[in-house]
Amino acid sequence: MSNIHPPQDEDKTIIFNNKIKRSILAGSISGCILGLLPGLGPAQGTIIAQIATFNKNISSEEFLVTNSGVNISVPLFSIIAIYLINNP
């Protein structure tokens, strides 16, 4: 049986420069906004975060960090909002 998977890199390092830090912050803030507004989803939150960073040429790592920040922040802030409103 032949190997059908393409070769994989063993290690991948992400350098935390200012663009990555800005993507983390924008994703977290966008997730906070989405946690309080029920009509918006993670796709809209990622677009809001990209607009907030003023970065039109976003790299794949920055996109993934921003999207992950939104996807982690949304449930966290939704739970906080439910607790503060005290009405599930």
Short mmCIF file of C-alpha atoms in Angstrom, two decimals:
data_model
loop_
_atom_site.label_atom_id
_atom_site.label_comp_id
_atom_site.label_asym_id
_atom_site.label_seq_id
_atom_site.Cartn_x
_atom_site.Cartn_y
_atom_site.Cartn_z
CA MET A 1 0.00 0.00 0.00
CA SER A 2 1.46 3.34 -1.00
CA ASN A 3 1.50 6.46 1.08
CA ILE A 4 -1.43 8.58 -0.12
CA HIS A 5 -0.84 11.51 2.21
CA PRO A 6 1.34 14.43 1.15
CA PRO A 7 4.49 15.05 3.19
CA GLN A 8 3.84 17.03 6.36
CA ASP A 9 6.04 19.47 8.22
CA GLU A 10 6.79 18.30 11.73
CA ASP A 11 7.06 21.70 13.39
CA LYS A 12 5.38 25.02 12.77
CA THR A 13 6.32 28.04 14.80
CA ILE A 14 4.36 31.27 14.94
CA ILE A 15 6.28 34.40 15.74
CA PHE A 16 4.21 36.72 17.93
CA ASN A 17 4.85 39.98 16.15
CA ASN A 18 2.62 43.04 16.27
CA LYS A 19 0.35 41.79 13.47
CA ILE A 20 -0.41 38.55 15.34
CA LYS A 21 -1.01 40.44 18.59
CA ARG A 22 -3.31 42.86 16.76
CA SER A 23 -5.21 39.90 15.25
CA ILE A 24 -5.64 38.33 18.70
CA LEU A 25 -6.96 41.58 20.16
CA ALA A 26 -9.28 42.24 17.22
CA GLY A 27 -10.65 38.69 17.33
CA SER A 28 -11.32 38.95 21.06
CA ILE A 29 -13.08 42.30 20.80
CA SER A 30 -15.09 41.11 17.81
CA GLY A 31 -16.06 37.98 19.77
CA CYS A 32 -17.26 40.19 22.62
CA ILE A 33 -19.48 42.12 20.22
CA LEU A 34 -20.84 38.88 18.73
CA GLY A 35 -21.50 37.42 22.15
CA LEU A 36 -23.87 40.28 22.87
CA LEU A 37 -25.53 40.41 19.43
CA PRO A 38 -27.34 37.15 18.67
CA GLY A 39 -27.89 37.76 14.95
CA LEU A 40 -24.24 37.73 13.92
CA GLY A 41 -22.07 34.66 13.41
CA PRO A 42 -18.35 33.92 13.44
CA ALA A 43 -17.95 34.74 9.74
CA GLN A 44 -19.27 38.25 10.27
CA GLY A 45 -17.13 38.58 13.38
CA THR A 46 -13.99 37.67 11.47
CA ILE A 47 -14.79 40.28 8.81
CA ILE A 48 -15.39 42.89 11.53
CA ALA A 49 -12.06 41.98 13.12
CA GLN A 50 -10.23 42.22 9.79
CA ILE A 51 -11.73 45.64 9.16
CA ALA A 52 -10.75 46.74 12.68
CA THR A 53 -7.08 45.83 12.09
CA PHE A 54 -6.92 47.89 8.85
CA ASN A 55 -5.00 45.02 7.26
CA LYS A 56 -6.07 44.34 3.68
CA ASN A 57 -3.26 41.88 2.90
CA ILE A 58 -3.86 39.45 5.75
CA SER A 59 -1.73 36.32 5.88
CA SER A 60 -3.13 32.85 6.48
CA GLU A 61 -1.70 32.74 10.02
CA GLU A 62 -3.29 36.09 10.90
CA PHE A 63 -6.62 34.95 9.50
CA LEU A 64 -6.53 31.73 11.51
CA VAL A 65 -5.57 33.57 14.71
CA THR A 66 -8.36 36.11 14.20
CA ASN A 67 -10.92 33.41 13.42
CA SER A 68 -9.84 31.37 16.44
CA GLY A 69 -10.09 34.43 18.68
CA VAL A 70 -13.63 35.06 17.49
CA ASN A 71 -14.66 31.41 17.86
CA ILE A 72 -13.28 31.21 21.41
CA SER A 73 -14.64 34.58 22.54
CA VAL A 74 -18.22 34.14 21.29
CA PRO A 75 -19.23 31.29 23.65
CA LEU A 76 -17.34 32.86 26.55
CA PHE A 77 -19.09 36.22 26.25
CA SER A 78 -22.44 34.54 25.52
CA ILE A 79 -22.21 32.67 28.81
CA ILE A 80 -21.21 35.87 30.61
CA ALA A 81 -24.16 37.72 29.04
CA ILE A 82 -26.58 34.95 30.06
CA TYR A 83 -25.23 35.06 33.62
CA LEU A 84 -25.46 38.87 33.82
CA ILE A 85 -28.96 39.00 32.34
CA ASN A 86 -29.98 36.08 34.58
CA ASN A 87 -32.37 34.77 31.96
CA PRO A 88 -31.35 31.75 29.88
#
